[in-house]
Phi, psi and omega in degrees: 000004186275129191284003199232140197303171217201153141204066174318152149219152173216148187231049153254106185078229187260031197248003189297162193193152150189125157356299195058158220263136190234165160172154194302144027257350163327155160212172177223178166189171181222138169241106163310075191297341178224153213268162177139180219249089172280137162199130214247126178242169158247144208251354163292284181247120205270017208251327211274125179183179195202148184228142192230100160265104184275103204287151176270333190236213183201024164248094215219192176162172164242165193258111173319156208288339184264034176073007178296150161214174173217149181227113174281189176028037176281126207268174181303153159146185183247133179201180175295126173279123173233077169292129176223164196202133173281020157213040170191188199269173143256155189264218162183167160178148180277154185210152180237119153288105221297170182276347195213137177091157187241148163241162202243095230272135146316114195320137148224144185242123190254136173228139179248025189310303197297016213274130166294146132273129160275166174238128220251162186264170170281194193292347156308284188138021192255168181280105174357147172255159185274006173248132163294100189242038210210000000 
């Protein structure tokens, strides 16, 4: 519904995309083909930006606000824990899921104390201009 023009874009890896310049009643939309760390800008406004993390699988969660999660129908077997947060690092741990019965995760903590924000280039590779021209 936004009356002002737009141009997501991403130039990461094999997930790159780019919009061309849009505003309503124009949409754009994207389908991500590879799994992996998307990061999405406006190649206008540089204020502006997005984080897509594209799964292979289909076992996921968001972590509840005191940090608990639960990931359902996940089958017996052994496999990688992976917690992450887009301003910190991420963890792992291995775990094995019994065939019968729930596991229980070991603690893991992510700190994002250090996170710097950069400011990033447009899809040129150039630096943003300070006139707004939109």
């Amino acid at each position: 519904e936004d009356p002002i023009f737009h141009n997501a874009f991403s130039v990461s890896g094999e997930n790159r995309f780019d919009l061309q310049l849009y505003k309503r009643p124009k949409t754009g939309s994207q389908i991500f083909q590879h799994p992996g760390l998307v990061r999405v800008y406006c190649n206008i406004h540089p204020q502006m930006s997005a984080v897509v993390l594209v799964r292979d699988n289909p076992y996921f969660t968001k972590a509840a606000a005191d940090g608990s999660f639960t990931i359902e129908g996940v089958p017996a077997g052994r496999y990688t824990l992976t917690a992450w947060h887009n301003k910190g690092d991420s963890v792992t741990q291995e775990i094995a899921i019994p065939a019968q019965g729930q596991l229980t995760a070991k603690p893991m903590s992510l700190d994002a104390s250090g996170f710097k924000p950069m400011p990033h280039k447009n899809k040129s590779g150039k630096d943003y201009s300070t006139e707004e021209k939109y």
